[in-house]
Amino acid sequence: MMAVPSTPTPQVAMVGGGQLARMTHQAAIALGQSLRVLATAADEPAAQVTPNVVIGSHTDLEDLRRVAAGAGVLTFDHEQVPTELLEKLVAEGINVAPPPHALVHAQDKLVMRRRLDALGAPVPRYAEIRSVDELDAFARRMGGPVVVKSVRGGYDGRGVRMARDPLHAREIAESFLADGVPVMAEEQVDMRRELSALVARSPFGQGAAWPVVETVQADGICVQVIAPARDLPSDVAAAAQQLALRLASELGVVGVLAVELFETPDGALLVNELAMRPHNSGHWTMDGSRTSQFEQHVRAVLDYPLGDTDAIAPVTVMANVLGAAHPPEMAAMSIDERLHHLYARLPDARVHLYGKTERPGRKVGHINFLGDDVADLLKLRERAELAAHWLAYGQWTDGWDPHG
């Protein structure tokens, strides 16, 4: 009997070789894929694990053409590709997801604010700043502290400066403007906490939403995610999900969309940022949801039916592993040895490492812990923090002795 050759699945190409591409590749394997990635170097996280790598730059049109050649869809693990290059690819018939007219809202904070304003989505008060005089006028209108932001390129706190007072705001704006960086300002929102509503949308128009989560920040970087968000009224959670799904539809998003939100003390929600790719606030889904954000992103850009987004445990805590600020014991204890001790003490830890060189403050991995009872959340968070610190520093913060 003659064997019938299998029909290959459409090729997915991803711009960027970071940890998001690495974890998307892991999810793509189960769907018969070998993700093709555009990486700047062979030692980038995704380039270490996929055999299908193009070395090049996301700012070079020819490199983008090379990674997209023959692929069914081109997608992203970051938003830094110039919009004009993506528009050229689309004009050449390349399927770009999300398309450039959508992605620009995750690339340009001012474009995003104006569009969300026009759509009636709740946002902080803001203004474009072309001179320090305009900043002074905005600060007077706000009557309180302001945030000064670079319009493009900022993430993990970069390009976002909290001004202590009007004089400090002027100094920040002058520094940005002197470097030729477009600037905007926003009111500093009095907030209770930060939330994230993660959704996905396919070209067919199908949408799916995960439970709304709480993100815990330190120095502008997310250190923990609690899924679902603590004590969030069901109507507020549903409103956040509906808002994120509406924005995905209105903006024409294809793939995963993260809508980062401020929750004010009176329970109102304001949109802070958008990300049109898998997002740090969704890493918990790798172990805590029926469909991870990475599998869902692949499904969405290929226009497959989307997966079930239900949580599989009452609560999941994700802790980022950040490179130690002062790593005196690193040379004496390899990551392999740290993993050995971590698993011996906390066998239920779900560890995801990115293959990145450890540097102070750099995200080198994350750990998920699943809980059977929301009442145990405090203990679960303590264990997550303990585990993340151990992997970063090789030190147990409670003094536990593995050889004792």
Short mmCIF file of N, CA and C in Angstrom, two decimals, residues 106-276:
data_model
loop_
_atom_site.label_atom_id
_atom_site.label_comp_id
_atom_site.label_asym_id
_atom_site.label_seq_id
_atom_site.Cartn_x
_atom_site.Cartn_y
_atom_site.Cartn_z
N ALA A 106 0.22 49.59 19.52
CA ALA A 106 1.12 49.09 20.57
C ALA A 106 2.52 49.67 20.44
N GLN A 107 2.78 50.34 19.33
CA GLN A 107 4.11 50.92 19.08
C GLN A 107 4.19 52.39 19.48
N ASP A 108 3.09 53.09 19.33
CA ASP A 108 3.07 54.54 19.51
C ASP A 108 2.03 54.90 20.58
N LYS A 109 2.50 55.34 21.73
CA LYS A 109 1.60 55.60 22.86
C LYS A 109 0.61 56.72 22.55
N LEU A 110 1.04 57.71 21.80
CA LEU A 110 0.15 58.83 21.49
C LEU A 110 -0.94 58.41 20.51
N VAL A 111 -0.55 57.65 19.48
CA VAL A 111 -1.55 57.12 18.55
C VAL A 111 -2.56 56.26 19.31
N MET A 112 -2.05 55.44 20.22
CA MET A 112 -2.92 54.57 21.01
C MET A 112 -3.89 55.37 21.85
N ARG A 113 -3.37 56.37 22.59
CA ARG A 113 -4.24 57.17 23.45
C ARG A 113 -5.34 57.86 22.63
N ARG A 114 -4.96 58.44 21.51
CA ARG A 114 -5.95 59.16 20.70
C ARG A 114 -7.02 58.22 20.16
N ARG A 115 -6.61 57.04 19.72
CA ARG A 115 -7.58 56.10 19.17
C ARG A 115 -8.51 55.58 20.26
N LEU A 116 -7.95 55.23 21.42
CA LEU A 116 -8.79 54.74 22.50
C LEU A 116 -9.76 55.81 22.97
N ASP A 117 -9.28 57.04 23.01
CA ASP A 117 -10.15 58.18 23.35
C ASP A 117 -11.32 58.26 22.38
N ALA A 118 -11.01 58.13 21.09
CA ALA A 118 -12.06 58.22 20.06
C ALA A 118 -13.06 57.07 20.17
N LEU A 119 -12.58 55.92 20.68
CA LEU A 119 -13.45 54.75 20.84
C LEU A 119 -14.23 54.79 22.14
N GLY A 120 -13.97 55.80 22.96
CA GLY A 120 -14.69 55.91 24.23
C GLY A 120 -14.13 55.01 25.32
N ALA A 121 -12.94 54.48 25.12
CA ALA A 121 -12.32 53.65 26.15
C ALA A 121 -11.73 54.56 27.24
N PRO A 122 -11.83 54.16 28.50
CA PRO A 122 -11.34 55.01 29.59
C PRO A 122 -9.81 55.04 29.63
N VAL A 123 -9.23 56.25 29.58
CA VAL A 123 -7.77 56.42 29.60
C VAL A 123 -7.42 57.57 30.54
N PRO A 124 -6.20 57.60 31.05
CA PRO A 124 -5.78 58.76 31.84
C PRO A 124 -5.77 60.01 30.96
N ARG A 125 -5.87 61.18 31.59
CA ARG A 125 -5.75 62.42 30.84
C ARG A 125 -4.32 62.56 30.34
N TYR A 126 -4.17 63.05 29.11
CA TYR A 126 -2.87 63.04 28.45
C TYR A 126 -2.73 64.23 27.52
N ALA A 127 -1.50 64.45 27.04
CA ALA A 127 -1.27 65.51 26.04
C ALA A 127 0.04 65.23 25.33
N GLU A 128 0.08 65.59 24.05
CA GLU A 128 1.35 65.59 23.33
C GLU A 128 2.17 66.78 23.84
N ILE A 129 3.48 66.55 24.01
CA ILE A 129 4.36 67.60 24.54
C ILE A 129 5.44 67.90 23.49
N ARG A 130 5.39 69.12 22.95
CA ARG A 130 6.39 69.53 21.96
C ARG A 130 7.37 70.56 22.51
N SER A 131 7.08 71.05 23.72
CA SER A 131 7.97 72.03 24.37
C SER A 131 7.72 71.96 25.87
N VAL A 132 8.67 72.47 26.64
CA VAL A 132 8.49 72.47 28.09
C VAL A 132 7.34 73.40 28.49
N ASP A 133 7.06 74.41 27.68
CA ASP A 133 5.93 75.29 27.97
C ASP A 133 4.61 74.51 27.91
N GLU A 134 4.50 73.62 26.91
CA GLU A 134 3.30 72.78 26.82
C GLU A 134 3.20 71.85 28.02
N LEU A 135 4.33 71.35 28.49
CA LEU A 135 4.33 70.49 29.67
C LEU A 135 3.86 71.27 30.89
N ASP A 136 4.37 72.49 31.05
CA ASP A 136 3.96 73.33 32.18
C ASP A 136 2.44 73.56 32.15
N ALA A 137 1.93 73.84 30.97
CA ALA A 137 0.49 74.09 30.85
C ALA A 137 -0.32 72.85 31.19
N PHE A 138 0.15 71.69 30.75
CA PHE A 138 -0.55 70.44 31.06
C PHE A 138 -0.53 70.17 32.56
N ALA A 139 0.64 70.35 33.19
CA ALA A 139 0.75 70.11 34.63
C ALA A 139 -0.19 71.03 35.41
N ARG A 140 -0.32 72.27 34.96
CA ARG A 140 -1.23 73.20 35.64
C ARG A 140 -2.68 72.71 35.51
N ARG A 141 -3.03 72.20 34.32
CA ARG A 141 -4.41 71.69 34.13
C ARG A 141 -4.68 70.50 35.02
N MET A 142 -3.65 69.62 35.19
CA MET A 142 -3.84 68.42 36.01
C MET A 142 -3.92 68.77 37.49
N GLY A 143 -3.19 69.81 37.88
CA GLY A 143 -3.19 70.20 39.28
C GLY A 143 -2.56 69.17 40.19
N GLY A 144 -1.73 68.30 39.64
CA GLY A 144 -1.08 67.26 40.42
C GLY A 144 0.08 66.68 39.66
N PRO A 145 0.70 65.61 40.18
CA PRO A 145 1.89 65.04 39.54
C PRO A 145 1.57 64.44 38.17
N VAL A 146 2.58 64.44 37.29
CA VAL A 146 2.41 63.92 35.93
C VAL A 146 3.48 62.85 35.64
N VAL A 147 3.21 62.09 34.60
CA VAL A 147 4.14 61.10 34.08
C VAL A 147 4.60 61.59 32.72
N VAL A 148 5.91 61.57 32.48
CA VAL A 148 6.46 61.97 31.19
C VAL A 148 6.93 60.71 30.48
N LYS A 149 6.49 60.52 29.23
CA LYS A 149 6.77 59.29 28.49
C LYS A 149 7.36 59.59 27.12
N SER A 150 8.28 58.73 26.69
CA SER A 150 8.65 58.73 25.28
C SER A 150 7.51 58.06 24.52
N VAL A 151 7.17 58.61 23.37
CA VAL A 151 6.01 58.13 22.63
C VAL A 151 6.23 56.72 22.08
N ARG A 152 7.47 56.42 21.71
CA ARG A 152 7.78 55.10 21.15
C ARG A 152 8.93 54.45 21.91
N GLY A 153 8.94 53.12 21.89
CA GLY A 153 10.12 52.37 22.31
C GLY A 153 10.22 51.98 23.76
N GLY A 154 9.33 52.45 24.64
CA GLY A 154 9.49 52.14 26.05
C GLY A 154 8.79 50.85 26.45
N TYR A 155 9.38 50.12 27.40
CA TYR A 155 8.75 48.95 28.01
C TYR A 155 9.50 48.65 29.30
N ASP A 156 8.82 47.86 30.20
CA ASP A 156 9.41 47.53 31.51
C ASP A 156 9.94 48.77 32.22
N GLY A 157 9.18 49.85 32.14
CA GLY A 157 9.57 51.06 32.83
C GLY A 157 10.50 51.97 32.05
N ARG A 158 11.10 51.47 30.97
CA ARG A 158 11.98 52.31 30.16
C ARG A 158 11.16 53.33 29.39
N GLY A 159 11.66 54.56 29.32
CA GLY A 159 10.95 55.60 28.60
C GLY A 159 9.74 56.14 29.34
N VAL A 160 9.57 55.74 30.60
CA VAL A 160 8.46 56.23 31.42
C VAL A 160 9.05 56.78 32.71
N ARG A 161 8.83 58.07 32.95
CA ARG A 161 9.42 58.72 34.13
C ARG A 161 8.33 59.38 34.96
N MET A 162 8.30 59.04 36.23
CA MET A 162 7.35 59.65 37.17
C MET A 162 7.98 60.93 37.72
N ALA A 163 7.36 62.06 37.45
CA ALA A 163 7.92 63.34 37.88
C ALA A 163 7.54 63.61 39.34
N ARG A 164 8.52 64.04 40.11
CA ARG A 164 8.28 64.36 41.52
C ARG A 164 7.51 65.67 41.68
N ASP A 165 7.78 66.62 40.79
CA ASP A 165 7.18 67.94 40.87
C ASP A 165 7.32 68.59 39.48
N PRO A 166 6.73 69.77 39.27
CA PRO A 166 6.80 70.41 37.94
C PRO A 166 8.23 70.65 37.44
N LEU A 167 9.15 71.01 38.34
CA LEU A 167 10.53 71.23 37.91
C LEU A 167 11.17 69.95 37.42
N HIS A 168 10.93 68.86 38.14
CA HIS A 168 11.45 67.56 37.72
C HIS A 168 10.85 67.15 36.38
N ALA A 169 9.56 67.41 36.18
CA ALA A 169 8.90 67.09 34.91
C ALA A 169 9.57 67.85 33.76
N ARG A 170 9.89 69.13 33.99
CA ARG A 170 10.58 69.92 32.96
C ARG A 170 11.94 69.30 32.62
N GLU A 171 12.67 68.88 33.64
CA GLU A 171 13.99 68.30 33.41
C GLU A 171 13.88 67.02 32.57
N ILE A 172 12.90 66.18 32.87
CA ILE A 172 12.71 64.94 32.11
C ILE A 172 12.37 65.27 30.66
N ALA A 173 11.40 66.17 30.47
CA ALA A 173 10.97 66.51 29.12
C ALA A 173 12.11 67.13 28.32
N GLU A 174 12.86 68.03 28.94
CA GLU A 174 13.99 68.65 28.26
C GLU A 174 15.01 67.61 27.80
N SER A 175 15.25 66.60 28.65
CA SER A 175 16.21 65.55 28.30
C SER A 175 15.71 64.75 27.10
N PHE A 176 14.43 64.36 27.12
CA PHE A 176 13.86 63.61 25.99
C PHE A 176 13.91 64.45 24.71
N LEU A 177 13.42 65.68 24.80
CA LEU A 177 13.32 66.53 23.62
C LEU A 177 14.69 66.86 23.04
N ALA A 178 15.68 67.02 23.91
CA ALA A 178 17.04 67.30 23.44
C ALA A 178 17.61 66.14 22.64
N ASP A 179 17.15 64.93 22.96
CA ASP A 179 17.60 63.74 22.23
C ASP A 179 16.74 63.46 21.00
N GLY A 180 15.80 64.35 20.71
CA GLY A 180 14.93 64.17 19.56
C GLY A 180 13.84 63.13 19.76
N VAL A 181 13.53 62.83 21.02
CA VAL A 181 12.53 61.81 21.33
C VAL A 181 11.15 62.45 21.45
N PRO A 182 10.16 62.01 20.67
CA PRO A 182 8.80 62.54 20.83
C PRO A 182 8.28 62.26 22.23
N VAL A 183 7.57 63.21 22.81
CA VAL A 183 7.19 63.13 24.22
C VAL A 183 5.69 63.33 24.39
N MET A 184 5.14 62.66 25.39
CA MET A 184 3.78 62.91 25.82
C MET A 184 3.77 62.92 27.35
N ALA A 185 2.70 63.45 27.92
CA ALA A 185 2.56 63.48 29.38
C ALA A 185 1.18 62.98 29.74
N GLU A 186 1.09 62.38 30.92
CA GLU A 186 -0.19 61.89 31.44
C GLU A 186 -0.28 62.26 32.91
N GLU A 187 -1.51 62.29 33.38
CA GLU A 187 -1.69 62.45 34.82
C GLU A 187 -1.18 61.19 35.54
N GLN A 188 -0.63 61.36 36.73
CA GLN A 188 -0.32 60.20 37.56
C GLN A 188 -1.61 59.73 38.21
N VAL A 189 -2.01 58.52 37.85
CA VAL A 189 -3.30 58.00 38.29
C VAL A 189 -3.20 57.50 39.73
N ASP A 190 -4.12 57.92 40.55
CA ASP A 190 -4.25 57.37 41.90
C ASP A 190 -4.88 56.00 41.75
N MET A 191 -4.09 54.96 41.96
CA MET A 191 -4.60 53.62 41.66
C MET A 191 -4.47 52.68 42.85
N ARG A 192 -5.35 51.71 42.85
CA ARG A 192 -5.32 50.67 43.87
C ARG A 192 -4.31 49.59 43.47
N ARG A 193 -4.31 49.23 42.18
CA ARG A 193 -3.43 48.17 41.68
C ARG A 193 -3.47 48.17 40.16
N GLU A 194 -2.63 47.32 39.56
CA GLU A 194 -2.61 47.14 38.11
C GLU A 194 -3.18 45.77 37.75
N LEU A 195 -3.98 45.75 36.69
CA LEU A 195 -4.60 44.53 36.21
C LEU A 195 -4.22 44.32 34.75
N SER A 196 -4.47 43.11 34.26
CA SER A 196 -4.25 42.84 32.84
C SER A 196 -5.36 41.94 32.33
N ALA A 197 -5.96 42.38 31.23
CA ALA A 197 -7.00 41.59 30.54
C ALA A 197 -6.38 41.06 29.25
N LEU A 198 -6.18 39.75 29.20
CA LEU A 198 -5.53 39.10 28.06
C LEU A 198 -6.58 38.40 27.22
N VAL A 199 -6.57 38.70 25.92
CA VAL A 199 -7.53 38.10 24.99
C VAL A 199 -6.79 37.68 23.73
N ALA A 200 -7.49 36.95 22.89
CA ALA A 200 -6.97 36.61 21.57
C ALA A 200 -8.09 36.77 20.56
N ARG A 201 -7.68 37.07 19.32
CA ARG A 201 -8.65 37.23 18.24
C ARG A 201 -8.08 36.64 16.96
N SER A 202 -8.93 35.95 16.21
CA SER A 202 -8.52 35.35 14.94
C SER A 202 -8.99 36.21 13.77
N PRO A 203 -8.42 36.00 12.57
CA PRO A 203 -8.91 36.75 11.40
C PRO A 203 -10.39 36.51 11.14
N PHE A 204 -10.88 35.33 11.50
CA PHE A 204 -12.30 35.01 11.33
C PHE A 204 -13.16 35.89 12.23
N GLY A 205 -12.55 36.44 13.28
CA GLY A 205 -13.29 37.30 14.20
C GLY A 205 -13.63 36.62 15.50
N GLN A 206 -13.19 35.36 15.69
CA GLN A 206 -13.44 34.69 16.96
C GLN A 206 -12.57 35.33 18.04
N GLY A 207 -13.13 35.49 19.22
CA GLY A 207 -12.38 36.03 20.34
C GLY A 207 -12.42 35.09 21.53
N ALA A 208 -11.41 35.19 22.37
CA ALA A 208 -11.36 34.39 23.60
C ALA A 208 -10.65 35.21 24.67
N ALA A 209 -11.12 35.10 25.91
CA ALA A 209 -10.56 35.89 27.00
C ALA A 209 -10.19 34.99 28.17
N TRP A 210 -9.01 35.23 28.74
CA TRP A 210 -8.59 34.55 29.96
C TRP A 210 -9.11 35.32 31.17
N PRO A 211 -9.09 34.73 32.36
CA PRO A 211 -9.44 35.48 33.56
C PRO A 211 -8.55 36.71 33.71
N VAL A 212 -9.13 37.80 34.20
CA VAL A 212 -8.36 39.03 34.45
C VAL A 212 -7.40 38.77 35.61
N VAL A 213 -6.17 39.23 35.46
CA VAL A 213 -5.14 38.97 36.47
C VAL A 213 -4.65 40.27 37.10
N GLU A 214 -4.03 40.13 38.24
CA GLU A 214 -3.38 41.24 38.93
C GLU A 214 -1.88 41.15 38.71
N THR A 215 -1.26 42.26 38.32
CA THR A 215 0.19 42.29 38.15
C THR A 215 0.81 43.13 39.26
N VAL A 216 1.86 42.59 39.86
CA VAL A 216 2.54 43.26 40.96
C VAL A 216 3.87 43.80 40.44
N GLN A 217 4.08 45.11 40.61
CA GLN A 217 5.24 45.77 40.01
C GLN A 217 6.26 46.17 41.07
N ALA A 218 7.52 46.21 40.65
CA ALA A 218 8.61 46.76 41.47
C ALA A 218 9.57 47.46 40.52
N ASP A 219 9.78 48.76 40.73
CA ASP A 219 10.67 49.55 39.88
C ASP A 219 10.27 49.48 38.41
N GLY A 220 8.96 49.46 38.16
CA GLY A 220 8.48 49.46 36.78
C GLY A 220 8.51 48.11 36.09
N ILE A 221 8.91 47.04 36.81
CA ILE A 221 8.99 45.71 36.23
C ILE A 221 8.02 44.79 36.97
N CYS A 222 7.29 43.98 36.23
CA CYS A 222 6.37 43.02 36.85
C CYS A 222 7.18 41.94 37.57
N VAL A 223 6.86 41.71 38.84
CA VAL A 223 7.55 40.67 39.61
C VAL A 223 6.65 39.47 39.89
N GLN A 224 5.33 39.70 39.96
CA GLN A 224 4.39 38.60 40.19
C GLN A 224 3.10 38.86 39.42
N VAL A 225 2.44 37.76 39.08
CA VAL A 225 1.09 37.83 38.51
C VAL A 225 0.21 36.89 39.32
N ILE A 226 -0.98 37.37 39.70
CA ILE A 226 -1.94 36.58 40.46
C ILE A 226 -3.15 36.35 39.57
N ALA A 227 -3.44 35.08 39.29
CA ALA A 227 -4.54 34.74 38.39
C ALA A 227 -5.53 33.80 39.10
N PRO A 228 -6.79 34.22 39.21
CA PRO A 228 -7.35 35.51 38.80
C PRO A 228 -7.04 36.60 39.82
N ALA A 229 -7.30 37.85 39.45
CA ALA A 229 -7.05 38.97 40.35
C ALA A 229 -7.85 38.82 41.64
N ARG A 230 -7.23 39.19 42.76
CA ARG A 230 -7.86 39.05 44.07
C ARG A 230 -9.08 39.97 44.20
N ASP A 231 -10.15 39.43 44.74
CA ASP A 231 -11.31 40.23 45.17
C ASP A 231 -11.79 41.20 44.09
N LEU A 232 -11.73 40.77 42.85
CA LEU A 232 -12.22 41.60 41.76
C LEU A 232 -13.69 41.24 41.51
N PRO A 233 -14.61 42.19 41.69
CA PRO A 233 -16.03 41.86 41.47
C PRO A 233 -16.25 41.28 40.08
N SER A 234 -17.15 40.32 40.00
CA SER A 234 -17.36 39.61 38.75
C SER A 234 -17.81 40.54 37.62
N ASP A 235 -18.58 41.57 37.97
CA ASP A 235 -19.03 42.49 36.92
C ASP A 235 -17.88 43.34 36.41
N VAL A 236 -16.95 43.71 37.28
CA VAL A 236 -15.78 44.48 36.85
C VAL A 236 -14.87 43.62 35.99
N ALA A 237 -14.68 42.36 36.41
CA ALA A 237 -13.86 41.44 35.61
C ALA A 237 -14.46 41.24 34.23
N ALA A 238 -15.77 41.05 34.17
CA ALA A 238 -16.44 40.86 32.88
C ALA A 238 -16.32 42.11 32.02
N ALA A 239 -16.42 43.29 32.64
CA ALA A 239 -16.30 44.54 31.89
C ALA A 239 -14.90 44.68 31.31
N ALA A 240 -13.88 44.28 32.06
CA ALA A 240 -12.50 44.35 31.56
C ALA A 240 -12.30 43.41 30.38
N GLN A 241 -12.84 42.20 30.48
CA GLN A 241 -12.73 41.25 29.38
C GLN A 241 -13.45 41.77 28.13
N GLN A 242 -14.66 42.31 28.33
CA GLN A 242 -15.43 42.83 27.20
C GLN A 242 -14.73 44.02 26.55
N LEU A 243 -14.11 44.87 27.38
CA LEU A 243 -13.36 46.00 26.84
C LEU A 243 -12.20 45.51 25.98
N ALA A 244 -11.45 44.53 26.49
CA ALA A 244 -10.30 44.01 25.74
C ALA A 244 -10.74 43.36 24.43
N LEU A 245 -11.84 42.61 24.47
CA LEU A 245 -12.34 41.98 23.24
C LEU A 245 -12.83 43.04 22.25
N ARG A 246 -13.47 44.08 22.77
CA ARG A 246 -13.94 45.16 21.87
C ARG A 246 -12.76 45.87 21.23
N LEU A 247 -11.71 46.15 22.01
CA LEU A 247 -10.55 46.82 21.45
C LEU A 247 -9.87 45.94 20.41
N ALA A 248 -9.77 44.64 20.67
CA ALA A 248 -9.17 43.73 19.69
C ALA A 248 -9.93 43.80 18.37
N SER A 249 -11.25 43.84 18.46
CA SER A 249 -12.07 43.91 17.24
C SER A 249 -11.97 45.26 16.56
N GLU A 250 -12.09 46.34 17.31
CA GLU A 250 -12.07 47.69 16.74
C GLU A 250 -10.72 48.01 16.10
N LEU A 251 -9.63 47.53 16.72
CA LEU A 251 -8.30 47.83 16.19
C LEU A 251 -7.86 46.85 15.11
N GLY A 252 -8.59 45.75 14.95
CA GLY A 252 -8.23 44.76 13.93
C GLY A 252 -7.08 43.87 14.34
N VAL A 253 -6.98 43.56 15.63
CA VAL A 253 -5.89 42.72 16.13
C VAL A 253 -6.07 41.29 15.66
N VAL A 254 -4.96 40.64 15.30
CA VAL A 254 -4.93 39.21 15.05
C VAL A 254 -3.82 38.63 15.93
N GLY A 255 -4.20 37.71 16.81
CA GLY A 255 -3.25 37.15 17.77
C GLY A 255 -3.64 37.54 19.18
N VAL A 256 -2.68 37.50 20.09
CA VAL A 256 -2.92 37.82 21.49
C VAL A 256 -2.83 39.34 21.69
N LEU A 257 -3.73 39.86 22.52
CA LEU A 257 -3.72 41.27 22.92
C LEU A 257 -3.77 41.33 24.43
N ALA A 258 -2.80 42.04 25.02
CA ALA A 258 -2.83 42.31 26.45
C ALA A 258 -3.23 43.77 26.66
N VAL A 259 -4.26 43.97 27.47
CA VAL A 259 -4.71 45.31 27.83
C VAL A 259 -4.35 45.52 29.30
N GLU A 260 -3.31 46.33 29.53
CA GLU A 260 -2.89 46.63 30.89
C GLU A 260 -3.76 47.75 31.44
N LEU A 261 -4.25 47.56 32.68
CA LEU A 261 -5.25 48.45 33.25
C LEU A 261 -4.82 48.98 34.62
N PHE A 262 -5.23 50.21 34.92
CA PHE A 262 -5.16 50.74 36.28
C PHE A 262 -6.54 50.58 36.91
N GLU A 263 -6.57 50.06 38.13
CA GLU A 263 -7.82 50.06 38.89
C GLU A 263 -7.72 51.15 39.95
N THR A 264 -8.64 52.09 39.93
CA THR A 264 -8.61 53.20 40.86
C THR A 264 -9.24 52.78 42.19
N PRO A 265 -9.04 53.55 43.26
CA PRO A 265 -9.62 53.18 44.56
C PRO A 265 -11.14 53.04 44.55
N ASP A 266 -11.84 53.73 43.64
CA ASP A 266 -13.30 53.60 43.57
C ASP A 266 -13.75 52.49 42.63
N GLY A 267 -12.79 51.70 42.10
CA GLY A 267 -13.15 50.54 41.28
C GLY A 267 -13.22 50.81 39.79
N ALA A 268 -12.92 52.02 39.35
CA ALA A 268 -12.93 52.32 37.91
C ALA A 268 -11.67 51.75 37.26
N LEU A 269 -11.76 51.46 35.96
CA LEU A 269 -10.63 50.93 35.20
C LEU A 269 -10.21 51.92 34.13
N LEU A 270 -8.89 52.12 34.00
CA LEU A 270 -8.32 52.96 32.95
C LEU A 270 -7.30 52.14 32.18
N VAL A 271 -7.28 52.29 30.86
CA VAL A 271 -6.31 51.57 30.04
C VAL A 271 -4.95 52.24 30.15
N ASN A 272 -3.93 51.46 30.50
CA ASN A 272 -2.57 51.98 30.59
C ASN A 272 -1.82 51.71 29.29
N GLU A 273 -1.61 50.44 28.96
CA GLU A 273 -0.81 50.08 27.78
C GLU A 273 -1.49 48.95 27.02
N LEU A 274 -1.07 48.77 25.76
CA LEU A 274 -1.48 47.63 24.93
C LEU A 274 -0.24 46.88 24.47
N ALA A 275 -0.34 45.56 24.39
CA ALA A 275 0.70 44.74 23.77
C ALA A 275 0.01 43.75 22.84
N MET A 276 0.49 43.66 21.61
CA MET A 276 -0.13 42.77 20.61
C MET A 276 0.80 41.60 20.31
#
